Coordinates of C-alpha atoms and ligand atoms in Angstrom, one line a residue:
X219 CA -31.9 -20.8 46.6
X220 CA -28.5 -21.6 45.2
X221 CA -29.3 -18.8 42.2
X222 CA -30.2 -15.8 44.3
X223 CA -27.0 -16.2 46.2
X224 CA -25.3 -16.2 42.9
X225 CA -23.9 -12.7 42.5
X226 CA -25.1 -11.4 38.5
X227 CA -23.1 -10.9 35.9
X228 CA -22.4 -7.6 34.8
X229 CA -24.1 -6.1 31.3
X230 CA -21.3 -6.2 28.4
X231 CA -21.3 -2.5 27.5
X232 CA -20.4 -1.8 31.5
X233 CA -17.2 -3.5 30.0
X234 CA -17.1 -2.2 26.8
X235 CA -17.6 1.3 27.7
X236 CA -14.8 1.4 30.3
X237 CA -11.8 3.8 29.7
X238 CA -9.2 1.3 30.0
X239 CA -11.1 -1.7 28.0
X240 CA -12.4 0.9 25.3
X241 CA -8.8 2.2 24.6
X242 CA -8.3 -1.3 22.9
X243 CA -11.1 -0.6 20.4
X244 CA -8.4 1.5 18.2
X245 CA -5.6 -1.4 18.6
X246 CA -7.5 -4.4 18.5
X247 CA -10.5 -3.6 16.8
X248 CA -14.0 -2.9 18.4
X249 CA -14.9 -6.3 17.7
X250 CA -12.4 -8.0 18.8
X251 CA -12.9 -6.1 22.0
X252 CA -16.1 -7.4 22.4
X253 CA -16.0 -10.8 21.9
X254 CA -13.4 -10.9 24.6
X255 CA -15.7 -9.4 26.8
X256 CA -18.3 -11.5 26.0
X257 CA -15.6 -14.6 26.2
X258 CA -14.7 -14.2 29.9
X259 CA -18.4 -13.4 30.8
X260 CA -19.2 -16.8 28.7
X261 CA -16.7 -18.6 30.4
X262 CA -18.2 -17.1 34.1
X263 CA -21.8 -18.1 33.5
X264 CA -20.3 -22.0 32.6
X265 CA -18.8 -22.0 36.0
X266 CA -20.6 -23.3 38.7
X267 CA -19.1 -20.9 41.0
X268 CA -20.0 -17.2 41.7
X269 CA -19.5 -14.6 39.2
X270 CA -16.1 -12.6 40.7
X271 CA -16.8 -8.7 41.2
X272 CA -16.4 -6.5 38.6
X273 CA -13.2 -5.6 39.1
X274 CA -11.6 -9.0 38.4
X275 CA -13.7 -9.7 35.3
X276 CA -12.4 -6.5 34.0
X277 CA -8.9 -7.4 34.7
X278 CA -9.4 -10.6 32.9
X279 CA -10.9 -9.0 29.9
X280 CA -7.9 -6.8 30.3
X281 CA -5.2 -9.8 30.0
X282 CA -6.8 -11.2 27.0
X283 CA -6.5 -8.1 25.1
X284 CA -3.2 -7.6 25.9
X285 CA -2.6 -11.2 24.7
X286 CA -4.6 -10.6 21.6
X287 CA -2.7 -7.6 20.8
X288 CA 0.5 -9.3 21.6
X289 CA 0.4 -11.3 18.7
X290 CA -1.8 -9.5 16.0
X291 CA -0.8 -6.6 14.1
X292 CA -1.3 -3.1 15.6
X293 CA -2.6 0.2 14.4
X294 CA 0.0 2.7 14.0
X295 CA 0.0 6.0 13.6
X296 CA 2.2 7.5 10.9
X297 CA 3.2 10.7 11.8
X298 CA 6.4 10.5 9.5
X299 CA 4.9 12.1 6.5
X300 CA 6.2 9.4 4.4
X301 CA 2.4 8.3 2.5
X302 CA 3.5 5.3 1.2
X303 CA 6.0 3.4 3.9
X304 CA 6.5 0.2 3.0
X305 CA 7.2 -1.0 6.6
X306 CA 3.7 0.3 7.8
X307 CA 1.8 -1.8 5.1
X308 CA 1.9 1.0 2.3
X309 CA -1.7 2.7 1.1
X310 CA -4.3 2.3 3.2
X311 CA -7.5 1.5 2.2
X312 CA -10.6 3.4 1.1
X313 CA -14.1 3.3 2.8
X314 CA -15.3 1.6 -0.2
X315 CA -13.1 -0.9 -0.4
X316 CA -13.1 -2.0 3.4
X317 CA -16.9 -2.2 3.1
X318 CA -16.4 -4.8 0.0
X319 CA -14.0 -6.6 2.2
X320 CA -16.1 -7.0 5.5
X321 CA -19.1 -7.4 2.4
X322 CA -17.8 -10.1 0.1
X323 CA -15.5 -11.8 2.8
X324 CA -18.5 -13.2 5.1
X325 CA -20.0 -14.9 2.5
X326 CA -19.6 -17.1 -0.4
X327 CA -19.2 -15.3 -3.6
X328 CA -19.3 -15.7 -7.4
X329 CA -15.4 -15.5 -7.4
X330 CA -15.1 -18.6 -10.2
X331 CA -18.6 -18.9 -11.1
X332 CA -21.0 -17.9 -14.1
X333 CA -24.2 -17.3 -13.0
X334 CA -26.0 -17.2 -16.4
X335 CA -24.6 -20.9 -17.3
X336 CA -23.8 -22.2 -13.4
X337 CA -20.4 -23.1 -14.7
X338 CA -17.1 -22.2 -13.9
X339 CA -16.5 -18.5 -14.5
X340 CA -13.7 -16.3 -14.7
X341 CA -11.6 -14.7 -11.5
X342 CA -10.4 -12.4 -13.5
X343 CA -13.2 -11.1 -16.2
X344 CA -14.6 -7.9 -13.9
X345 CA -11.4 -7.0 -13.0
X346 CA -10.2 -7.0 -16.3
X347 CA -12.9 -4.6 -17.9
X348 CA -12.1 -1.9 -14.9
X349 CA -8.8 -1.9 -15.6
X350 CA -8.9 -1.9 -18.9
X351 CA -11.4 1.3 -18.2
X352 CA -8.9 2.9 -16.6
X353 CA -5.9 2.0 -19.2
X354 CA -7.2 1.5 -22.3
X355 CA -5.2 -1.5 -22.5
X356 CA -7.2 -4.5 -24.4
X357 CA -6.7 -6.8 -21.2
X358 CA -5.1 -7.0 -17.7
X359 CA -4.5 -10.0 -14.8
X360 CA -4.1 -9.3 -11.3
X361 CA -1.3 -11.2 -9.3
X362 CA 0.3 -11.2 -5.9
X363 CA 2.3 -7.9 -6.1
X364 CA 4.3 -6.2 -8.8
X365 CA 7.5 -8.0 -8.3
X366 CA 5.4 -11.0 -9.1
X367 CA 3.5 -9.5 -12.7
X368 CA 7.3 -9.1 -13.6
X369 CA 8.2 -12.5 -12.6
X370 CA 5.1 -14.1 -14.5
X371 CA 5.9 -12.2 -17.8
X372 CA 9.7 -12.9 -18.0
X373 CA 9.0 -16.5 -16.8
X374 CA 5.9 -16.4 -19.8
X375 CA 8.3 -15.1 -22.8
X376 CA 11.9 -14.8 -21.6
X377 CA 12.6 -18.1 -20.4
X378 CA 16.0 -19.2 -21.8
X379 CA 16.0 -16.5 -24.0
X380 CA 17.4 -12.9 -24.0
X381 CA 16.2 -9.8 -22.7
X382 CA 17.5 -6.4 -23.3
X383 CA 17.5 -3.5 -20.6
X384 CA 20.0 -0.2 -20.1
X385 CA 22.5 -0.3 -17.7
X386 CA 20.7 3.4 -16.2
X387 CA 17.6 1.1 -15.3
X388 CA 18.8 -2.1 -13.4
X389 CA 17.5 -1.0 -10.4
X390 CA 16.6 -2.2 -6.8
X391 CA 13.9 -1.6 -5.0
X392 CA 13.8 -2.0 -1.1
X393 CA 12.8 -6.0 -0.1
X394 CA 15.2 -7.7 -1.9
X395 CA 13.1 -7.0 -5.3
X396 CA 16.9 -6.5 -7.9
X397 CA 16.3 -6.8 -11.0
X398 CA 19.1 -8.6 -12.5
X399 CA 18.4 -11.5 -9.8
X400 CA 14.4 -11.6 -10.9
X401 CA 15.9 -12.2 -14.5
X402 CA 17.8 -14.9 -13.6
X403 CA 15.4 -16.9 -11.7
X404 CA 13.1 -16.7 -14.5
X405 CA 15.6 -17.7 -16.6
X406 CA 16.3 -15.4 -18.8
X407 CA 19.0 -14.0 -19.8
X408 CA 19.9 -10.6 -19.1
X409 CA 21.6 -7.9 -22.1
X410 CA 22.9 -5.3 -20.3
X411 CA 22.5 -2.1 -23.2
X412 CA 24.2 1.6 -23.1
X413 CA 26.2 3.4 -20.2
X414 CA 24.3 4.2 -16.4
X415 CA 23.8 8.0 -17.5
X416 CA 22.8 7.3 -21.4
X417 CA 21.2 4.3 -23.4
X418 CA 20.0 5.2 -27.3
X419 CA 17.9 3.4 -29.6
X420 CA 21.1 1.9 -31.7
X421 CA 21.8 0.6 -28.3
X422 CA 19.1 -1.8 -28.1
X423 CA 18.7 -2.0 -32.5
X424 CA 22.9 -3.3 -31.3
X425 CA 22.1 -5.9 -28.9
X426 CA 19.3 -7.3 -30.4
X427 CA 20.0 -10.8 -31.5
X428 CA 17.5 -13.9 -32.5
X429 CA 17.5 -14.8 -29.3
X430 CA 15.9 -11.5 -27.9
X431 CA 12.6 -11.6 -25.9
X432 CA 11.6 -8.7 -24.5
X433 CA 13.0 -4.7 -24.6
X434 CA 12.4 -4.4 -21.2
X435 CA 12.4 -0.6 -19.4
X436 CA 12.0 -0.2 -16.0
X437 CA 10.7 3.2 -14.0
X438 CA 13.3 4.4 -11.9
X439 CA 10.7 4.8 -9.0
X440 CA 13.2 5.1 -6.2
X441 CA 16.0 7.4 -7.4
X442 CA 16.9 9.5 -10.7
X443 CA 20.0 10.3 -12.6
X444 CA 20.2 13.4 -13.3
X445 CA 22.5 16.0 -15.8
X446 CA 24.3 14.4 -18.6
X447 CA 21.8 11.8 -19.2
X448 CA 19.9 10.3 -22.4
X449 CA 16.9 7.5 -22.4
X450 CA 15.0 6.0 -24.8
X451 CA 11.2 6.9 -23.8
X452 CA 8.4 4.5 -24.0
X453 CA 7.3 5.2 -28.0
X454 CA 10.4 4.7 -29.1
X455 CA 11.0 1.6 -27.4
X456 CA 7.6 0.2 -28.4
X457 CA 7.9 1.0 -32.4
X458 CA 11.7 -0.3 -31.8
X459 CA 10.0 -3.7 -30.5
X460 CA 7.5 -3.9 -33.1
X461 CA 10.1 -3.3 -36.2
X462 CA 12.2 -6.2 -34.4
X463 CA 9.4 -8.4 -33.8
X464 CA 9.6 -8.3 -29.9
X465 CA 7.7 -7.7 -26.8
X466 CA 8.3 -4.2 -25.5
X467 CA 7.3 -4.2 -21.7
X468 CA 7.7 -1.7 -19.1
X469 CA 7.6 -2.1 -15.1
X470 CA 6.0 1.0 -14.2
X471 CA 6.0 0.0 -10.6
X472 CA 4.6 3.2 -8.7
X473 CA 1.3 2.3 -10.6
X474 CA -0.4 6.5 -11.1
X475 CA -3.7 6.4 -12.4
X476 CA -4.3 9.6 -12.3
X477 CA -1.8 13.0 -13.2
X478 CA -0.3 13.6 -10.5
X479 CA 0.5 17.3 -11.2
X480 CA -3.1 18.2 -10.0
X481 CA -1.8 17.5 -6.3
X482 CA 1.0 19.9 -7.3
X483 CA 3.4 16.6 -7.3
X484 CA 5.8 16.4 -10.2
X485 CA 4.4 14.3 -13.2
X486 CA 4.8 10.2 -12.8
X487 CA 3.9 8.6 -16.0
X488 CA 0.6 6.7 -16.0
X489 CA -0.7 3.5 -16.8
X490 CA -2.8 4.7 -19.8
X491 CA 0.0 6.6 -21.3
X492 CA 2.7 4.0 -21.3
X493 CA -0.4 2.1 -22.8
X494 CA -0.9 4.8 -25.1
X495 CA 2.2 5.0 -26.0
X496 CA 2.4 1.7 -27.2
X497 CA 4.2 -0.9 -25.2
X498 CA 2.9 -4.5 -24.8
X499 CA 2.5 -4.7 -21.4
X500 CA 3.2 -3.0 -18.4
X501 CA 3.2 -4.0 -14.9
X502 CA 2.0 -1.5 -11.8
X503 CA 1.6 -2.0 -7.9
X504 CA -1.7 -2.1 -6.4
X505 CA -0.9 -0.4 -2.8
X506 CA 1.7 2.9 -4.5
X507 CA -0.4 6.0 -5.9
X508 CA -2.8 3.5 -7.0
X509 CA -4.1 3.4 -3.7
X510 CA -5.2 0.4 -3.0
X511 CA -4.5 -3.5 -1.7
X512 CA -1.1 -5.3 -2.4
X513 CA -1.2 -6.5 -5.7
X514 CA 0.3 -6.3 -9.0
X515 CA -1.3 -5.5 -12.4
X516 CA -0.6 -6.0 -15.6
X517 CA -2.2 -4.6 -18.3
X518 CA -1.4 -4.8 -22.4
X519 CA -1.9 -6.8 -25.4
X520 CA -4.8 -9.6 -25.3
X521 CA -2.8 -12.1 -26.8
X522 CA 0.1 -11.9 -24.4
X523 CA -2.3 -11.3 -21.2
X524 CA -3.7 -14.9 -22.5
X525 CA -0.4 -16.2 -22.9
X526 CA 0.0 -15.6 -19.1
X527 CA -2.8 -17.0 -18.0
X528 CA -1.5 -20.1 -19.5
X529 CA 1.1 -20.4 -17.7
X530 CA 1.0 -22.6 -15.0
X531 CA 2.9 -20.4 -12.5
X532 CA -0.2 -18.1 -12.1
X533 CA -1.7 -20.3 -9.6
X534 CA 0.9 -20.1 -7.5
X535 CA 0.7 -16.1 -7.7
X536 CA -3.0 -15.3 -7.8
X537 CA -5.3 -13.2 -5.8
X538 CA -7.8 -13.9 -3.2
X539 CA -11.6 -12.8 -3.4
X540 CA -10.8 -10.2 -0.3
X541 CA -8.0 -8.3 -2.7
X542 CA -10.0 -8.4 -6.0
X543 CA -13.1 -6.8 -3.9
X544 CA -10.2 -4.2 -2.6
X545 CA -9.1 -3.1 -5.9
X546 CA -12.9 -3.3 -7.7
X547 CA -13.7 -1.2 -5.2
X548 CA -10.7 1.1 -5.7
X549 CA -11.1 1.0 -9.0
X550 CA -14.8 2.2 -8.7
X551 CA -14.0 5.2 -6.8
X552 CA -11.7 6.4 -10.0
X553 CA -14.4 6.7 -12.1
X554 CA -15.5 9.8 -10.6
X555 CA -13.4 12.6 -9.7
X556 CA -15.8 13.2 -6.3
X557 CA -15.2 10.0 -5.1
X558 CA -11.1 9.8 -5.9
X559 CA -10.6 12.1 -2.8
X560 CA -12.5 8.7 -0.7
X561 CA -9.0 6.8 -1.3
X562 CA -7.2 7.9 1.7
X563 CA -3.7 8.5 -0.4
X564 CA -5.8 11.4 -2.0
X565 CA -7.1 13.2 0.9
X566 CA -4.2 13.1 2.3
X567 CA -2.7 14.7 -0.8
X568 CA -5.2 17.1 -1.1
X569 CA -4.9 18.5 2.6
X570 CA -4.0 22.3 2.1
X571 CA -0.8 23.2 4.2
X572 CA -2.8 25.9 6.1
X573 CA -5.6 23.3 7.2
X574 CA -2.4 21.0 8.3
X575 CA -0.9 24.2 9.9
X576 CA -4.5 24.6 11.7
X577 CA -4.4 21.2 12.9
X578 CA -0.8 21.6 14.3
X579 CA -1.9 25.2 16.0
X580 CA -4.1 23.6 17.8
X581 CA -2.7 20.2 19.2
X582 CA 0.4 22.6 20.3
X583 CA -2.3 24.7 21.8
X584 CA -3.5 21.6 23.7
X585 CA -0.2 20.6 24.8
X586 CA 1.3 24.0 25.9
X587 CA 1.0 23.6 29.9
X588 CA 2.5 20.1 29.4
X589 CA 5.6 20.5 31.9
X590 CA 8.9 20.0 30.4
X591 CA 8.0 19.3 26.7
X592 CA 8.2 22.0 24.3
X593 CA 5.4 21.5 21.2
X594 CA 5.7 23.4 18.2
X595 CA 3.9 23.7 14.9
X596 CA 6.0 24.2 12.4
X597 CA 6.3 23.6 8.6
X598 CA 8.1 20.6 7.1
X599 CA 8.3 18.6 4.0
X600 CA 6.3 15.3 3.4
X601 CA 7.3 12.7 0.8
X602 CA 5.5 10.0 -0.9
X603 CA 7.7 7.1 0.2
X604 CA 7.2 3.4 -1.2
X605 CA 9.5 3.3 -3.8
X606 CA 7.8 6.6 -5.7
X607 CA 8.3 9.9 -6.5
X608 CA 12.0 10.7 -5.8
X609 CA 12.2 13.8 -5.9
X610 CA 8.9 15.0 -5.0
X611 CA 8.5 17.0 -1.6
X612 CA 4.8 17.9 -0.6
X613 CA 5.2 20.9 1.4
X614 CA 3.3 20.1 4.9
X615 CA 2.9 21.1 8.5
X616 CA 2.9 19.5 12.1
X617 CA 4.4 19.7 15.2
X618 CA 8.1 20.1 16.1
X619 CA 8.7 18.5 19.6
X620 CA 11.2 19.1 22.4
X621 CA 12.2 18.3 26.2
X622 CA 14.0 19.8 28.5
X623 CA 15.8 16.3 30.3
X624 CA 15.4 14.3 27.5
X625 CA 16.6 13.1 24.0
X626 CA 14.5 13.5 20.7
X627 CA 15.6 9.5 20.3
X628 CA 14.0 9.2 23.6
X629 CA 11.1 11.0 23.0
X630 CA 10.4 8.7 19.8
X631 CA 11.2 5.4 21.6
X632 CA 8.3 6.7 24.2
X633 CA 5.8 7.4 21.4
X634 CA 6.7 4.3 20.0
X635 CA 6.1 2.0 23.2
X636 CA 2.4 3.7 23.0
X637 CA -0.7 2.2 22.3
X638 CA -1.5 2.7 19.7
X639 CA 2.5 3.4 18.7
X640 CA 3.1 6.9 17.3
X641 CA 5.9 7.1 14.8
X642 CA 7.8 10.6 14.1
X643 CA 10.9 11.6 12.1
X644 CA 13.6 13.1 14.1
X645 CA 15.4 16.0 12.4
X646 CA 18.2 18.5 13.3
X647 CA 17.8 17.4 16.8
X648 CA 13.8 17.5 17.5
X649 CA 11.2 15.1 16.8
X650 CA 8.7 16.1 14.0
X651 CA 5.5 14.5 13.9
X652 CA 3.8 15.5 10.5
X653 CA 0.4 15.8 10.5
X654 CA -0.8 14.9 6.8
X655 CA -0.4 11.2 7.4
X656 CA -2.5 11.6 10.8
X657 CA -5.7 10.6 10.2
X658 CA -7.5 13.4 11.9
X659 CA -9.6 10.9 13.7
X660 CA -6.5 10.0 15.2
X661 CA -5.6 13.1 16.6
X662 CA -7.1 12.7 20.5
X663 CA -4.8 9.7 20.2
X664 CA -1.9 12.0 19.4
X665 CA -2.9 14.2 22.1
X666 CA -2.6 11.6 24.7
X667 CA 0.8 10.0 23.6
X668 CA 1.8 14.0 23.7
X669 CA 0.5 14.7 27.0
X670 CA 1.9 11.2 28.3
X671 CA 5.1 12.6 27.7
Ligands
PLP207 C1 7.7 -1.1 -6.1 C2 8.2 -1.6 -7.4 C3 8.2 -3.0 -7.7 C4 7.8 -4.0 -6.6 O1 6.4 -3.8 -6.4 P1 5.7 -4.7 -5.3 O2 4.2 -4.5 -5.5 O3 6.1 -4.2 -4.0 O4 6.1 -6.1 -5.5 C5 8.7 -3.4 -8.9 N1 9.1 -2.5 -9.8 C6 9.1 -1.2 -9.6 C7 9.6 -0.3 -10.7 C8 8.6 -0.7 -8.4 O5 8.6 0.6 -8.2

C-alpha cells in the first residue's frame, strides 16, 4: 500500500540530458555529472519518505555540481593564442595518451615488475628505449619536471664542486626556476664565464680549474640577445669537455623532438642534435613542444644516466605510472609522421590561417544580430608561450570583439566568470579571442559566452 503511494523516481538520463545539468558535462566531466545524479537519486531511494518532484531533485543535482566544481579544476578555454601557457597547465594531451591514462590508471600495472622472472623490474626500462628512439642518446630517466632533471644532475656531479656557465645564459624562467639559485642549492658552485653578449671557448678553457664539474649551457628558451653577440655552440662545448675531462650538459628546456621549421616556426634545436652533437646529457620538459605530461627528461651517456639513478634523491623526484603511460604514449605517436598531428600542440600548429579565418567568418556570422557587441574576424599573431620560441609569431586568425557601453577589460572579466571560462587577449583597445588554441569542439561553447554578452 505504502509503495504505490510512493511517488517514482525519475530515470537518470531525464537528469543527465537536461540543458542546465548537461552543461556541466564540459566543466566537470561527464562522469562526474553522472554519479552526482545517481548520488542524490541513491540518497532518495534510502529515505523512507517520498521521492520530491523532479524539480527539486534537479536542483539538488544542481548544488552538488556547483560544489564539485567549486573546488576541482575547470576547463578553460584558451583563446589567447599563447599554445603553451604555463598558467593553463601547458600541452595538452593527446587522444592516445588520455586513453593510456584512463587504461593503465584503473588497474594495477607492471610499473616495477618483470614478468619473465616475477621479480622486481625496472620503472624506467620502456621509457628509456623510446626515448632513446627518439634521441639517439644511449639512455634516459624521467623525473618530476625539467627544473628537477637539472637539480638531479648538478646534485649527482656538481656537489661541492665547480661548474662553469656564460654570463649570456644565466637565465630565469617564469616559477621561480633561476638558475644561479638551482646551483646553489645543489651545491655547487657556480663559475660565472665571458660577458652577457659574448662567451668564447678560451673563456671556459680560462676558468676551468681541478675543481670543475660540469660545462654547463643552458637554452635561452624565454628571450634572445641579439646583434653583437658570440656563443660557444653545443660541439664545441662538448669536445672542450671531453679534452678537459668534464661533463658537458645542456638544459635544452623547450624539449623539440621534431624540426620545427616544417610548421613554418623558426628552428629550436632538438634533443637528437644536441645528442648528436655530442654533449653528455641534456635535460628537456615533457609538456613544451614535446607535447606531452609534466615531466622532465634526461637523456645522455649510460654511465652518467646510472650514476643518477644512484642517487638517492631520485625517489623523491620520480614519476607516477599515470605520467610514464602519458609520455609512452606520446612518445608512440612520434614514430609516425600520421600520427604526430594526434598530439594536440601539432594540430594546432598545423591549422592553415584560412581554415582559422573560416572558423572566425563564421562565429562572427553567428554573432552579428547580437545587440550592442561588435564581432570581428580578423587576423592576429599567435605565439608558442611556455618559456619557448621567443621570437616566433605563428600568423593566425579569430575574432576581434567590441561593445558599444562597455570596456574590452569588461568584456574579458565576463568571459572569464563563464562556464566554462573563456580567456582572450585584449589588444589596442578590443578583445581578441584567437581561434588556433580553440579546440573546435569548443566552439558552440564560444558561441554561447559570445552571445551571453
Ligand atoms: C622551461 C624550462 C625549464 C623548467 O622546466 P619545467 O619542466 O617547467 O620544470 C628549465 N630550463 C629551461 C631552459 C626551460 O626552458
Amino acid at each position: 500500500m505504502e509503495q504505490s503511494a510512493k511517488r517514482t523516481i525519475p530515470a537518470v538520463h531525464r537528469f543527465t540530458t537536461d540543458p542546465a545539468i548537461a552543461s556541466y558535462d564540459a566543466i566537470v566531466g561527464r562522469s562526474a555529472v553522472k554519479a552526482a545524479v545517481q548520488s542524490v537519486l541513491d540518497s532518495c531511494r534510502a529515505s523512507r519518505a517520498d521521492a520530491p518532484a523532479f524539480d527539486a531533485l534537479r536542483s539538488r543535482v544542481i548544488a552538488r555540481l556547483a560544489d564539485i566544481e567549486a573546488t576541482g579544476l575547470l576547463t578553460v578555454i584558451n583563446a589567447t593564442g599563447v599554445l603553451l601557457h604555463t598558467n593553463f597547465g601547458r600541452a595538452p594531451l593527446a587522444k592516445s595518451a588520455l586513453d593510456a591514462v584512463a587504461r593503465l590508471g584503473a588497474g594495477y600495472t607492471n610499473l616495477e615488475y618483470d614478468l619473465d622472472s616475477g621479480t622486481r623490474g625496472d620503472r624506467y626500462e620502456r621509457i628509456t628505449s623510446q626515448i632513446r628512439d627518439v634521441s639517439g642518446a644511449e639512455a634516459a630517466l624521467v623525473v618530476n619536471n625539467c627544473a628537477a632533471a637539472v637539480l638531479l644532475v648538478l646534485d649527482t656531479f656538481a656537489r661541492g664542486r665547480e661548474v662553469v656557465v656564460s654570463r649570456g645564459q644565466l637565465i630565469e624562467i617564469g616559477g621561480g626556476f633561476r638558475l644561479p639559485e638551482v646551483l646553489a642549492k645543489s651545491g655547487a658552485t657556480l663559475v660565472e664565464v665571458g660577458t652577457t653578449n659574448r662567451t668564447y671557448a678560451s673563456d671556459y678553457r680560462n676558468a676551468w680549474s681541478p675543481s670543475t664539474a660540469l660545462f654547463m649551457r643552458t637554452h635561452p628558451s624565454n628571450y634572445r640577445v641579439e646583434g653583437f653577440t658570440a656563443d660557444i655552440d653545443a660541439r664545441t662545448l662538448a669536445e672542450l669537455a671531453r679534452e678537459l675531462a668534464v661533463i658537458s650538459f645542456e638544459d635544452l628546456g623547450s624539449g623539440a623532438l621534431v624540426d620545427l621549421t616544417r610548421f613554418g616556426l623558426p628552428h629550436e634545436p632538438t634533443l637528437a642534435e644536441e645528442i648528436t652533437a655530442g654533449l653528455d646529457l641534456v635535460t628537456v620538459s615533457g609538456d613544451k613542444l614535446l607535447g606531452g605530461p609534466q615531466c622532465g627528461i634526461i637523456a645522455g651517456r649510460a654511465e652518467l644516466v646510472d650514476r643518477l639513478r644512484r642517487n638517492p634523491l631520485l625517489r623523491a623526484l620520480r614519476v607516477d605510472k599515470l605520467t610514464l603511460a602519458a609520455l609512452s604514449a606520446t612518445l608512440a605517436d612520434y614514430a609516425e609522421p600520421e600520427r604526430l598531428t594526434g598530439i594536440p600542440l601539432f594540430a594546432m600548429l598545423s591549422a592553415t590561417t584560412e581554415t582559422l579565418m573560416r572558423r572566425a567568418r563564421s562565429l562572427a556570422s553567428q554573432l552579428s544580430n547580437a545587440a550592442g557587441v561588435q564581432v570581428e574576424p580578423i587576423g592576429m599573431q599567435s605565439t608558442s608561450g611556455g618559456g619557448t620560441l621567443p621570437l616566433g609569431k605563428i600568423p593566425s586568425a579569430g575574432v576581434a570583439i567590441r561593445a558599444s557601453n562597455h570596456t574590452a577589460e569588461e568584456l574579458a572579466s565576463a568571459l572569464r566568470a563563464r562556464r566554462p571560462p573563456v580567456i582572450g587577449r585584449i589588444e589596442g583597445g578590443r578583445l581578441l579571442l584567437d581561434l588556433r588554441t580553440v579546440r573546435p569542439d569548443d566552439e558552440a561553447a564560444l558561441v554561447d559566452a559570445l552571445a551571453s554578452l
